[in-house]
Amino acid sequence: MIQAAYIHIPFCTHICHYCDFNKVFLHQQPVDAYIDALIIEMERTFERFPTPRLQTVFIGGGTPTSLTAKQLERLLRAIHRIVPLASNVEFTVEANPDGVSDEQLHVLKQWGVNRLSFGVQTFDDELLTRIGRTHTKETAIETIERAHELGFYNINIDLMYGLPTQTIAQLKETLHMMFSLPIQHVSAYSLIIEPKTVFYNLMRKSTLSLPSQEEEAYMYEIIMEQMEQHGYKQYELSNYARNGFYSRHNMTYWNNEYYYGFGAGAHSYMNGVRYVNAGPIKKYIQLIQQGQLPYVDTHVVSKEEEMEEYMFLGLRKIEGINKDEFFQRYGKTVHAVFNEAIALQKQDGLLEETDEAIFLTHRGKLLGNEVFQSFLGVSS
């Protein structure tokens, strides 16, 4: 059963130096035509792949709040008309700290959005400029506090560490600032240099000054320690929440469950098949106008692939892999499929095991990609 939906808004008023998501500058883009296509895609998809109730909806980007309040309202109205929402649905919208107005926040609140995710990245003005963000520390603080005043009591912020020239002192100051704000959830990611970004080009020219791997690992240790001290439980490698505020939407991915993906470049996983939508906006709209769903690639996931995905996604969770659940899903014990990989990672001190679960050790959290790699291509 499909219980989650991601909706992609690919427009931005500014492109950040590290971002490789499917996005374009907002200026002179066919925004209203895109919303029309998005609504039609949702209608056709729910006709073809119905589900009783969605537990989570996540509108991301790009920058969803680059839409006007009127455009947001049109999209949200359509979602309520088309999508079967559970009464306790977790409904998230991403926003830039300097790109959301009171009018937009009122529209979001009116149409049932109950979780906001702000791309803060850091509370250091010097670093914000360096990574290509347009907001300031003060703007971020004011926006978070204003959203809380208007009744949004489930607020996430994204943080980044390992930024160019970032120091331990700057990271600690950002965490100190964050802990003073009404924030229930934090996603803290290390900077990854992706192709076709400003940072990638700077790195190729050897003009990008990044912290060492040791410094980046130390930053991660500081984040884990500070989060725990201030009442944020780490429940996934990069995610921390106050009690009762886990991201139910993201848990869909880490539990390797099915989800809808709507919009240009979006990915879906439905009934054992992965679908990829056309990325270019004009191509996406064209496919919809031709009466099609906008898929440009489909892949039937084999049982072997599904088991591997279950392992490397599930091990991102701090609780790890539930052995009984693995058996219920696949009719095999996890050791019958992955015994050698598990044994090697336990021997290296990266995995730990109890009667109920298999999970990363503290050292394993620091070397997670190495662990995940060990489960690929070994289940056949």
mmCIF file of C-alpha atoms in Angstrom:
data_model
loop_
_atom_site.group_PDB
_atom_site.id
_atom_site.type_symbol
_atom_site.label_atom_id
_atom_site.label_comp_id
_atom_site.label_asym_id
_atom_site.label_seq_id
_atom_site.Cartn_x
_atom_site.Cartn_y
_atom_site.Cartn_z
ATOM 1 C CA MET A 1 0.000 0.000 0.000
ATOM 2 C CA ILE A 2 1.280 3.479 -0.903
ATOM 3 C CA GLN A 3 1.180 5.901 2.024
ATOM 4 C CA ALA A 4 3.425 8.835 1.044
ATOM 5 C CA ALA A 5 3.655 11.418 -1.733
ATOM 6 C CA TYR A 6 6.429 13.779 -2.764
ATOM 7 C CA ILE A 7 5.511 16.797 -4.927
ATOM 8 C CA HIS A 8 8.310 18.667 -6.695
ATOM 9 C CA ILE A 9 8.374 22.414 -7.347
ATOM 10 C CA PRO A 10 11.468 23.007 -9.523
ATOM 11 C CA PHE A 11 11.593 26.810 -9.372
ATOM 12 C CA CYS A 12 14.129 28.921 -7.484
ATOM 13 C CA THR A 13 14.767 32.646 -7.266
ATOM 14 C CA HIS A 14 18.451 31.909 -6.663
ATOM 15 C CA ILE A 15 20.683 28.877 -7.261
ATOM 16 C CA CYS A 16 22.920 27.860 -4.335
ATOM 17 C CA HIS A 17 26.550 26.893 -4.936
ATOM 18 C CA TYR A 18 26.116 23.285 -3.727
ATOM 19 C CA CYS A 19 22.710 22.376 -5.153
ATOM 20 C CA ASP A 20 22.309 19.734 -7.868
ATOM 21 C CA PHE A 21 18.550 19.167 -7.514
ATOM 22 C CA ASN A 22 16.275 19.473 -10.532
ATOM 23 C CA LYS A 23 15.612 23.223 -10.528
ATOM 24 C CA VAL A 24 15.545 26.336 -12.739
ATOM 25 C CA PHE A 25 15.465 30.093 -12.233
ATOM 26 C CA LEU A 26 11.883 31.211 -11.677
ATOM 27 C CA HIS A 27 12.037 34.170 -14.080
ATOM 28 C CA GLN A 28 10.004 33.638 -17.291
ATOM 29 C CA GLN A 29 9.174 30.034 -16.445
ATOM 30 C CA PRO A 30 5.707 28.556 -17.265
ATOM 31 C CA VAL A 31 4.747 28.271 -13.603
ATOM 32 C CA ASP A 32 0.970 28.187 -14.055
ATOM 33 C CA ALA A 33 1.233 25.638 -16.867
ATOM 34 C CA TYR A 34 3.458 23.545 -14.612
ATOM 35 C CA ILE A 35 0.895 23.613 -11.811
ATOM 36 C CA ASP A 36 -1.789 22.603 -14.312
ATOM 37 C CA ALA A 37 0.353 19.637 -15.396
ATOM 38 C CA LEU A 38 1.098 18.690 -11.801
ATOM 39 C CA ILE A 39 -2.604 18.575 -10.978
ATOM 40 C CA ILE A 40 -3.359 16.433 -14.043
ATOM 41 C CA GLU A 41 -0.493 14.070 -13.167
ATOM 42 C CA MET A 42 -1.918 13.573 -9.675
ATOM 43 C CA GLU A 43 -5.400 12.894 -11.060
ATOM 44 C CA ARG A 44 -4.143 10.310 -13.562
ATOM 45 C CA THR A 45 -1.827 8.639 -11.078
ATOM 46 C CA PHE A 46 -4.486 8.146 -8.404
ATOM 47 C CA GLU A 47 -6.807 6.706 -11.050
ATOM 48 C CA ARG A 48 -4.131 4.222 -12.130
ATOM 49 C CA PHE A 49 -2.537 3.557 -8.718
ATOM 50 C CA PRO A 50 -5.233 4.153 -6.077
ATOM 51 C CA THR A 51 -4.582 4.011 -2.346
ATOM 52 C CA PRO A 52 -6.975 4.297 0.611
ATOM 53 C CA ARG A 53 -5.147 6.993 2.618
ATOM 54 C CA LEU A 54 -1.890 8.916 2.462
ATOM 55 C CA GLN A 55 -0.108 9.335 5.773
ATOM 56 C CA THR A 56 2.439 11.906 4.549
ATOM 57 C CA VAL A 57 2.751 14.586 1.866
ATOM 58 C CA PHE A 58 5.991 16.481 1.239
ATOM 59 C CA ILE A 59 6.215 19.452 -1.139
ATOM 60 C CA GLY A 60 9.871 20.108 -1.925
ATOM 61 C CA GLY A 61 12.084 21.641 -4.540
ATOM 62 C CA GLY A 62 13.535 23.778 -5.791
ATOM 63 C CA THR A 63 11.691 26.270 -3.649
ATOM 64 C CA PRO A 64 7.950 25.660 -3.168
ATOM 65 C CA THR A 65 7.527 29.133 -1.677
ATOM 66 C CA SER A 66 8.782 30.663 -4.919
ATOM 67 C CA LEU A 67 5.123 30.194 -5.917
ATOM 68 C CA THR A 68 2.826 33.094 -5.113
ATOM 69 C CA ALA A 69 0.250 32.725 -2.368
ATOM 70 C CA LYS A 70 -2.423 32.383 -5.066
ATOM 71 C CA GLN A 71 -0.474 29.646 -6.878
ATOM 72 C CA LEU A 72 0.179 27.818 -3.617
ATOM 73 C CA GLU A 73 -3.511 27.937 -2.780
ATOM 74 C CA ARG A 74 -4.442 26.519 -6.190
ATOM 75 C CA LEU A 75 -2.030 23.619 -5.727
ATOM 76 C CA LEU A 76 -3.090 22.903 -2.150
ATOM 77 C CA ARG A 77 -6.775 23.065 -3.045
ATOM 78 C CA ALA A 78 -6.160 20.494 -5.785
ATOM 79 C CA ILE A 79 -4.260 18.214 -3.405
ATOM 80 C CA HIS A 80 -7.220 18.189 -1.027
ATOM 81 C CA ARG A 81 -9.580 17.442 -3.920
ATOM 82 C CA ILE A 82 -7.513 14.637 -5.466
ATOM 83 C CA VAL A 83 -5.460 13.044 -2.714
ATOM 84 C CA PRO A 84 -7.048 10.822 -0.029
ATOM 85 C CA LEU A 85 -5.425 12.307 3.077
ATOM 86 C CA ALA A 86 -5.420 10.591 6.465
ATOM 87 C CA SER A 87 -6.914 12.640 9.290
ATOM 88 C CA ASN A 88 -3.495 12.783 10.984
ATOM 89 C CA VAL A 89 -1.501 13.359 7.792
ATOM 90 C CA GLU A 90 1.998 14.804 8.157
ATOM 91 C CA PHE A 91 1.986 17.614 5.567
ATOM 92 C CA THR A 92 5.381 19.251 4.990
ATOM 93 C CA VAL A 93 6.405 22.179 2.790
ATOM 94 C CA GLU A 94 9.984 23.343 2.246
ATOM 95 C CA ALA A 95 10.730 27.066 2.412
ATOM 96 C CA ASN A 96 13.657 29.444 2.244
ATOM 97 C CA PRO A 97 14.084 31.623 5.344
ATOM 98 C CA ASP A 98 13.993 34.799 3.242
ATOM 99 C CA GLY A 99 11.414 33.650 0.730
ATOM 100 C CA VAL A 100 8.173 33.122 2.631
ATOM 101 C CA SER A 101 5.626 35.827 3.442
ATOM 102 C CA ASP A 102 2.943 35.959 6.125
ATOM 103 C CA GLU A 103 0.371 35.650 3.333
ATOM 104 C CA GLN A 104 1.983 32.416 2.143
ATOM 105 C CA LEU A 105 2.206 31.063 5.690
ATOM 106 C CA HIS A 106 -1.492 31.798 6.227
ATOM 107 C CA VAL A 107 -2.350 29.940 3.009
ATOM 108 C CA LEU A 108 -0.244 26.942 4.059
ATOM 109 C CA LYS A 109 -1.882 26.888 7.477
ATOM 110 C CA GLN A 110 -5.386 27.242 6.027
ATOM 111 C CA TRP A 111 -4.881 24.249 3.725
ATOM 112 C CA GLY A 112 -3.589 21.835 6.340
ATOM 113 C CA VAL A 113 0.191 22.130 6.098
ATOM 114 C CA ASN A 114 1.404 21.257 9.592
ATOM 115 C CA ARG A 115 5.170 20.934 9.152
ATOM 116 C CA LEU A 116 7.650 23.434 7.707
ATOM 117 C CA SER A 117 11.203 22.709 6.637
ATOM 118 C CA PHE A 118 13.560 25.683 6.371
ATOM 119 C CA GLY A 119 16.860 25.475 4.489
ATOM 120 C CA VAL A 120 18.894 27.385 7.058
ATOM 121 C CA GLN A 121 22.226 25.495 6.540
ATOM 122 C CA THR A 122 24.125 27.698 9.046
ATOM 123 C CA PHE A 123 23.558 30.672 11.350
ATOM 124 C CA ASP A 124 26.846 32.249 10.254
ATOM 125 C CA ASP A 125 26.497 35.164 7.815
ATOM 126 C CA GLU A 126 29.993 34.736 6.389
ATOM 127 C CA LEU A 127 29.355 31.077 5.572
ATOM 128 C CA LEU A 128 25.895 31.819 4.185
ATOM 129 C CA THR A 129 27.446 34.194 1.664
ATOM 130 C CA ARG A 130 30.156 31.692 0.829
ATOM 131 C CA ILE A 131 27.687 28.893 0.000
ATOM 132 C CA GLY A 132 25.471 31.169 -2.075
ATOM 133 C CA ARG A 133 22.527 31.591 0.271
ATOM 134 C CA THR A 134 20.630 34.876 0.164
ATOM 135 C CA HIS A 135 19.239 34.973 3.701
ATOM 136 C CA THR A 136 21.034 36.138 6.838
ATOM 137 C CA LYS A 137 21.225 34.758 10.341
ATOM 138 C CA GLU A 138 18.716 37.353 11.555
ATOM 139 C CA THR A 139 16.300 36.607 8.719
ATOM 140 C CA ALA A 140 16.375 32.911 9.545
ATOM 141 C CA ILE A 141 15.746 33.556 13.235
ATOM 142 C CA GLU A 142 12.874 35.959 12.513
ATOM 143 C CA THR A 143 11.227 33.595 10.000
ATOM 144 C CA ILE A 144 11.360 30.578 12.325
ATOM 145 C CA GLU A 145 9.951 32.577 15.240
ATOM 146 C CA ARG A 146 7.238 34.110 13.033
ATOM 147 C CA ALA A 147 6.168 30.698 11.700
ATOM 148 C CA HIS A 148 5.893 29.435 15.266
ATOM 149 C CA GLU A 149 3.803 32.475 16.253
ATOM 150 C CA LEU A 150 1.437 31.729 13.362
ATOM 151 C CA GLY A 151 0.811 28.204 14.655
ATOM 152 C CA PHE A 152 3.436 25.986 13.031
ATOM 153 C CA TYR A 153 4.618 23.798 15.905
ATOM 154 C CA ASN A 154 6.497 21.199 13.864
ATOM 155 C CA ILE A 155 9.471 23.000 12.322
ATOM 156 C CA ASN A 156 12.507 21.357 10.752
ATOM 157 C CA ILE A 157 15.692 23.089 9.711
ATOM 158 C CA ASP A 158 18.365 21.737 7.414
ATOM 159 C CA LEU A 159 21.946 22.285 8.567
ATOM 160 C CA MET A 160 25.160 21.635 6.668
ATOM 161 C CA TYR A 161 28.645 21.040 7.991
ATOM 162 C CA GLY A 162 32.002 20.555 6.347
ATOM 163 C CA LEU A 163 31.424 23.854 4.518
ATOM 164 C CA PRO A 164 34.290 25.739 2.848
ATOM 165 C CA THR A 165 36.496 27.378 5.555
ATOM 166 C CA GLN A 166 34.025 26.347 8.286
ATOM 167 C CA THR A 167 35.577 26.064 11.734
ATOM 168 C CA ILE A 168 34.565 24.068 14.791
ATOM 169 C CA ALA A 169 33.775 27.344 16.556
ATOM 170 C CA GLN A 170 31.383 28.369 13.779
ATOM 171 C CA LEU A 171 29.599 25.019 13.946
ATOM 172 C CA LYS A 172 29.216 25.245 17.725
ATOM 173 C CA GLU A 173 27.824 28.777 17.452
ATOM 174 C CA THR A 174 25.253 27.633 14.883
ATOM 175 C CA LEU A 175 24.168 24.791 17.181
ATOM 176 C CA HIS A 176 23.969 27.181 20.147
ATOM 177 C CA MET A 177 21.716 29.494 18.150
ATOM 178 C CA MET A 178 19.539 26.637 16.946
ATOM 179 C CA PHE A 179 18.917 25.321 20.453
ATOM 180 C CA SER A 180 17.403 28.682 21.441
ATOM 181 C CA LEU A 181 14.713 28.503 18.739
ATOM 182 C CA PRO A 182 11.354 26.651 18.532
ATOM 183 C CA ILE A 183 12.706 23.860 16.336
ATOM 184 C CA GLN A 184 11.488 20.275 16.724
ATOM 185 C CA HIS A 185 13.534 18.500 14.057
ATOM 186 C CA VAL A 186 16.987 18.922 12.526
ATOM 187 C CA SER A 187 18.471 17.371 9.387
ATOM 188 C CA ALA A 188 22.251 17.838 9.511
ATOM 189 C CA TYR A 189 24.181 16.820 6.396
ATOM 190 C CA SER A 190 27.824 17.024 5.464
ATOM 191 C CA LEU A 191 28.558 18.960 2.300
ATOM 192 C CA ILE A 192 28.851 16.723 -0.760
ATOM 193 C CA ILE A 193 30.391 18.244 -3.857
ATOM 194 C CA GLU A 194 28.134 17.315 -6.762
ATOM 195 C CA PRO A 195 28.909 17.661 -10.499
ATOM 196 C CA LYS A 196 27.462 20.668 -12.356
ATOM 197 C CA THR A 197 27.529 22.889 -9.264
ATOM 198 C CA VAL A 198 29.497 26.058 -8.531
ATOM 199 C CA PHE A 199 31.444 24.232 -5.817
ATOM 200 C CA TYR A 200 32.352 21.424 -8.208
ATOM 201 C CA ASN A 201 33.859 23.900 -10.648
ATOM 202 C CA LEU A 202 35.781 25.615 -7.846
ATOM 203 C CA MET A 203 37.082 22.274 -6.598
ATOM 204 C CA ARG A 204 38.341 21.383 -10.078
ATOM 205 C CA LYS A 205 40.252 24.684 -10.094
ATOM 206 C CA SER A 206 41.669 23.859 -6.626
ATOM 207 C CA THR A 207 40.144 27.054 -5.210
ATOM 208 C CA LEU A 208 37.730 25.440 -2.744
ATOM 209 C CA SER A 209 39.054 25.258 0.816
ATOM 210 C CA LEU A 210 37.275 22.410 2.613
ATOM 211 C CA PRO A 211 37.792 21.007 6.122
ATOM 212 C CA SER A 212 39.795 17.779 6.261
ATOM 213 C CA GLN A 213 38.037 14.409 6.586
ATOM 214 C CA GLU A 214 39.174 14.310 10.219
ATOM 215 C CA GLU A 215 37.694 17.755 10.905
ATOM 216 C CA GLU A 216 34.445 16.802 9.189
ATOM 217 C CA ALA A 217 34.200 13.598 11.265
ATOM 218 C CA TYR A 218 34.830 15.652 14.421
ATOM 219 C CA MET A 219 32.020 18.034 13.405
ATOM 220 C CA TYR A 220 29.676 15.065 13.070
ATOM 221 C CA GLU A 221 30.705 13.852 16.541
ATOM 222 C CA ILE A 222 29.989 17.311 17.974
ATOM 223 C CA ILE A 223 26.557 17.416 16.342
ATOM 224 C CA MET A 224 25.605 13.984 17.695
ATOM 225 C CA GLU A 225 26.802 14.877 21.188
ATOM 226 C CA GLN A 226 25.178 18.314 21.301
ATOM 227 C CA MET A 227 21.863 17.085 19.923
ATOM 228 C CA GLU A 228 21.602 14.417 22.582
ATOM 229 C CA GLN A 229 22.471 16.887 25.342
ATOM 230 C CA HIS A 230 19.691 19.228 24.205
ATOM 231 C CA GLY A 231 16.915 16.658 23.895
ATOM 232 C CA TYR A 232 17.085 15.786 20.193
ATOM 233 C CA LYS A 233 17.183 12.037 19.635
ATOM 234 C CA GLN A 234 19.211 10.813 16.679
ATOM 235 C CA TYR A 235 16.974 8.345 14.841
ATOM 236 C CA GLU A 236 18.786 8.290 11.477
ATOM 237 C CA LEU A 237 22.368 9.065 10.520
ATOM 238 C CA SER A 238 21.609 12.695 9.671
ATOM 239 C CA ASN A 239 18.324 13.321 11.476
ATOM 240 C CA TYR A 240 17.449 14.355 15.018
ATOM 241 C CA ALA A 241 14.076 15.047 16.613
ATOM 242 C CA ARG A 242 12.419 15.966 19.850
ATOM 243 C CA ASN A 243 10.127 13.284 21.211
ATOM 244 C CA GLY A 244 7.190 12.670 18.859
ATOM 245 C CA PHE A 245 8.608 14.664 15.934
ATOM 246 C CA TYR A 246 10.330 12.052 13.754
ATOM 247 C CA SER A 247 9.823 12.712 10.037
ATOM 248 C CA ARG A 248 7.219 10.137 9.101
ATOM 249 C CA HIS A 249 7.709 10.974 5.433
ATOM 250 C CA ASN A 250 11.425 10.249 5.433
ATOM 251 C CA MET A 251 10.841 7.038 7.362
ATOM 252 C CA THR A 252 8.975 5.844 4.255
ATOM 253 C CA TYR A 253 12.242 5.954 2.310
ATOM 254 C CA TRP A 254 14.389 4.406 5.042
ATOM 255 C CA ASN A 255 11.874 1.589 5.519
ATOM 256 C CA ASN A 256 11.972 1.007 1.729
ATOM 257 C CA GLU A 257 8.206 1.457 1.404
ATOM 258 C CA TYR A 258 6.195 2.655 -1.591
ATOM 259 C CA TYR A 259 5.627 6.347 -2.415
ATOM 260 C CA TYR A 260 4.270 8.577 -5.148
ATOM 261 C CA GLY A 261 6.483 11.184 -6.808
ATOM 262 C CA PHE A 262 4.846 14.045 -8.718
ATOM 263 C CA GLY A 263 6.471 16.736 -10.826
ATOM 264 C CA ALA A 264 9.461 17.243 -13.122
ATOM 265 C CA GLY A 265 12.292 14.848 -12.283
ATOM 266 C CA ALA A 266 10.370 13.196 -9.437
ATOM 267 C CA HIS A 267 10.842 9.497 -8.642
ATOM 268 C CA SER A 268 8.098 7.082 -7.598
ATOM 269 C CA TYR A 269 8.182 3.591 -6.129
ATOM 270 C CA MET A 270 4.847 1.880 -6.625
ATOM 271 C CA ASN A 271 3.906 -1.793 -6.437
ATOM 272 C CA GLY A 272 7.443 -3.047 -6.967
ATOM 273 C CA VAL A 273 8.319 -0.678 -9.816
ATOM 274 C CA ARG A 274 10.449 2.477 -9.760
ATOM 275 C CA TYR A 275 9.420 5.294 -12.102
ATOM 276 C CA VAL A 276 11.363 8.410 -13.127
ATOM 277 C CA ASN A 277 9.581 11.504 -14.447
ATOM 278 C CA ALA A 278 10.941 13.699 -17.234
ATOM 279 C CA GLY A 279 13.261 16.291 -15.732
ATOM 280 C CA PRO A 280 13.095 19.232 -18.180
ATOM 281 C CA ILE A 281 9.990 21.277 -17.382
ATOM 282 C CA LYS A 282 8.867 21.698 -21.003
ATOM 283 C CA LYS A 283 9.235 17.954 -21.628
ATOM 284 C CA TYR A 284 7.301 17.157 -18.444
ATOM 285 C CA ILE A 285 4.439 19.492 -19.412
ATOM 286 C CA GLN A 286 4.452 18.180 -22.986
ATOM 287 C CA LEU A 287 4.035 14.558 -21.889
ATOM 288 C CA ILE A 288 1.114 15.505 -19.650
ATOM 289 C CA GLN A 289 -0.528 17.546 -22.435
ATOM 290 C CA GLN A 290 -0.197 14.533 -24.730
ATOM 291 C CA GLY A 291 -2.360 12.547 -22.347
ATOM 292 C CA GLN A 292 0.433 10.496 -20.814
ATOM 293 C CA LEU A 293 1.993 10.048 -17.433
ATOM 294 C CA PRO A 294 5.438 11.719 -17.553
ATOM 295 C CA TYR A 295 7.575 8.612 -17.060
ATOM 296 C CA VAL A 296 10.850 8.420 -18.998
ATOM 297 C CA ASP A 297 12.203 5.369 -17.183
ATOM 298 C CA THR A 298 10.731 2.398 -15.334
ATOM 299 C CA HIS A 299 12.484 -0.373 -13.487
ATOM 300 C CA VAL A 300 10.935 -3.513 -12.015
ATOM 301 C CA VAL A 301 12.746 -4.115 -8.729
ATOM 302 C CA SER A 302 13.835 -7.725 -8.283
ATOM 303 C CA LYS A 303 13.541 -9.441 -4.930
ATOM 304 C CA GLU A 304 17.353 -9.403 -4.652
ATOM 305 C CA GLU A 305 17.505 -5.666 -5.297
ATOM 306 C CA GLU A 306 14.708 -5.032 -2.836
ATOM 307 C CA MET A 307 16.522 -6.938 -0.081
ATOM 308 C CA GLU A 308 19.732 -5.015 -0.732
ATOM 309 C CA GLU A 309 17.867 -1.702 -0.668
ATOM 310 C CA TYR A 310 16.148 -2.715 2.542
ATOM 311 C CA MET A 311 19.561 -3.278 4.118
ATOM 312 C CA PHE A 312 21.419 -0.146 3.071
ATOM 313 C CA LEU A 313 18.434 2.134 3.621
ATOM 314 C CA GLY A 314 17.385 0.488 6.878
ATOM 315 C CA LEU A 315 20.873 0.609 8.351
ATOM 316 C CA ARG A 316 20.684 4.399 8.118
ATOM 317 C CA LYS A 317 18.186 4.186 10.984
ATOM 318 C CA ILE A 318 19.771 4.185 14.413
ATOM 319 C CA GLU A 319 17.547 1.241 15.400
ATOM 320 C CA GLY A 320 18.835 -0.602 12.330
ATOM 321 C CA ILE A 321 17.312 -3.651 10.653
ATOM 322 C CA ASN A 322 14.603 -5.619 12.418
ATOM 323 C CA LYS A 323 15.366 -9.279 11.753
ATOM 324 C CA ASP A 324 11.797 -10.517 12.191
ATOM 325 C CA GLU A 325 10.507 -7.868 9.794
ATOM 326 C CA PHE A 326 13.083 -8.917 7.191
ATOM 327 C CA PHE A 327 11.860 -12.514 7.454
ATOM 328 C CA GLN A 328 8.188 -11.478 7.215
ATOM 329 C CA ARG A 329 8.913 -9.464 4.057
ATOM 330 C CA TYR A 330 11.157 -11.876 2.202
ATOM 331 C CA GLY A 331 10.584 -15.345 3.639
ATOM 332 C CA LYS A 332 14.285 -15.689 4.429
ATOM 333 C CA THR A 333 16.383 -14.784 7.422
ATOM 334 C CA VAL A 334 18.726 -11.856 6.977
ATOM 335 C CA HIS A 335 21.658 -14.177 7.685
ATOM 336 C CA ALA A 336 20.564 -16.593 4.963
ATOM 337 C CA VAL A 337 21.029 -13.765 2.469
ATOM 338 C CA PHE A 338 23.740 -11.530 3.924
ATOM 339 C CA ASN A 339 25.645 -13.656 6.437
ATOM 340 C CA GLU A 340 29.110 -13.005 5.011
ATOM 341 C CA ALA A 341 28.641 -9.231 4.689
ATOM 342 C CA ILE A 342 27.238 -8.996 8.230
ATOM 343 C CA ALA A 343 30.081 -11.067 9.669
ATOM 344 C CA LEU A 344 32.755 -8.940 7.962
ATOM 345 C CA GLN A 345 31.234 -5.652 9.118
ATOM 346 C CA LYS A 346 30.867 -6.980 12.684
ATOM 347 C CA GLN A 347 34.480 -8.124 12.587
ATOM 348 C CA ASP A 348 35.539 -4.622 11.539
ATOM 349 C CA GLY A 349 33.556 -3.133 14.406
ATOM 350 C CA LEU A 350 31.059 -1.352 12.142
ATOM 351 C CA LEU A 351 27.938 -3.419 12.878
ATOM 352 C CA GLU A 352 26.445 -4.728 16.094
ATOM 353 C CA GLU A 353 23.769 -7.385 16.518
ATOM 354 C CA THR A 354 21.164 -8.384 19.079
ATOM 355 C CA ASP A 355 18.475 -11.071 18.952
ATOM 356 C CA GLU A 356 16.098 -8.511 17.404
ATOM 357 C CA ALA A 357 18.183 -6.194 15.236
ATOM 358 C CA ILE A 358 21.374 -5.358 13.340
ATOM 359 C CA PHE A 359 22.598 -1.759 13.540
ATOM 360 C CA LEU A 360 25.605 0.488 13.072
ATOM 361 C CA THR A 361 28.093 0.918 15.893
ATOM 362 C CA HIS A 362 29.312 4.411 16.728
ATOM 363 C CA ARG A 363 32.291 3.845 14.439
ATOM 364 C CA GLY A 364 29.916 2.459 11.822
ATOM 365 C CA LYS A 365 28.013 5.759 11.796
ATOM 366 C CA LEU A 366 31.218 7.507 10.763
ATOM 367 C CA LEU A 367 31.853 4.958 7.989
ATOM 368 C CA GLY A 368 28.284 4.301 6.905
ATOM 369 C CA ASN A 369 28.899 4.366 3.153
ATOM 370 C CA GLU A 370 31.522 1.654 3.529
ATOM 371 C CA VAL A 371 28.994 -0.537 5.346
ATOM 372 C CA PHE A 372 26.209 0.093 2.837
ATOM 373 C CA GLN A 373 28.475 -0.769 -0.079
ATOM 374 C CA SER A 374 29.124 -4.194 1.384
ATOM 375 C CA PHE A 375 25.467 -5.210 0.875
ATOM 376 C CA LEU A 376 25.317 -4.401 -2.836
ATOM 377 C CA GLY A 377 25.460 -7.213 -5.386
ATOM 378 C CA VAL A 378 25.729 -9.992 -2.808
ATOM 379 C CA SER A 379 22.111 -11.261 -2.506
ATOM 380 C CA SER A 380 21.814 -13.084 -5.838
#
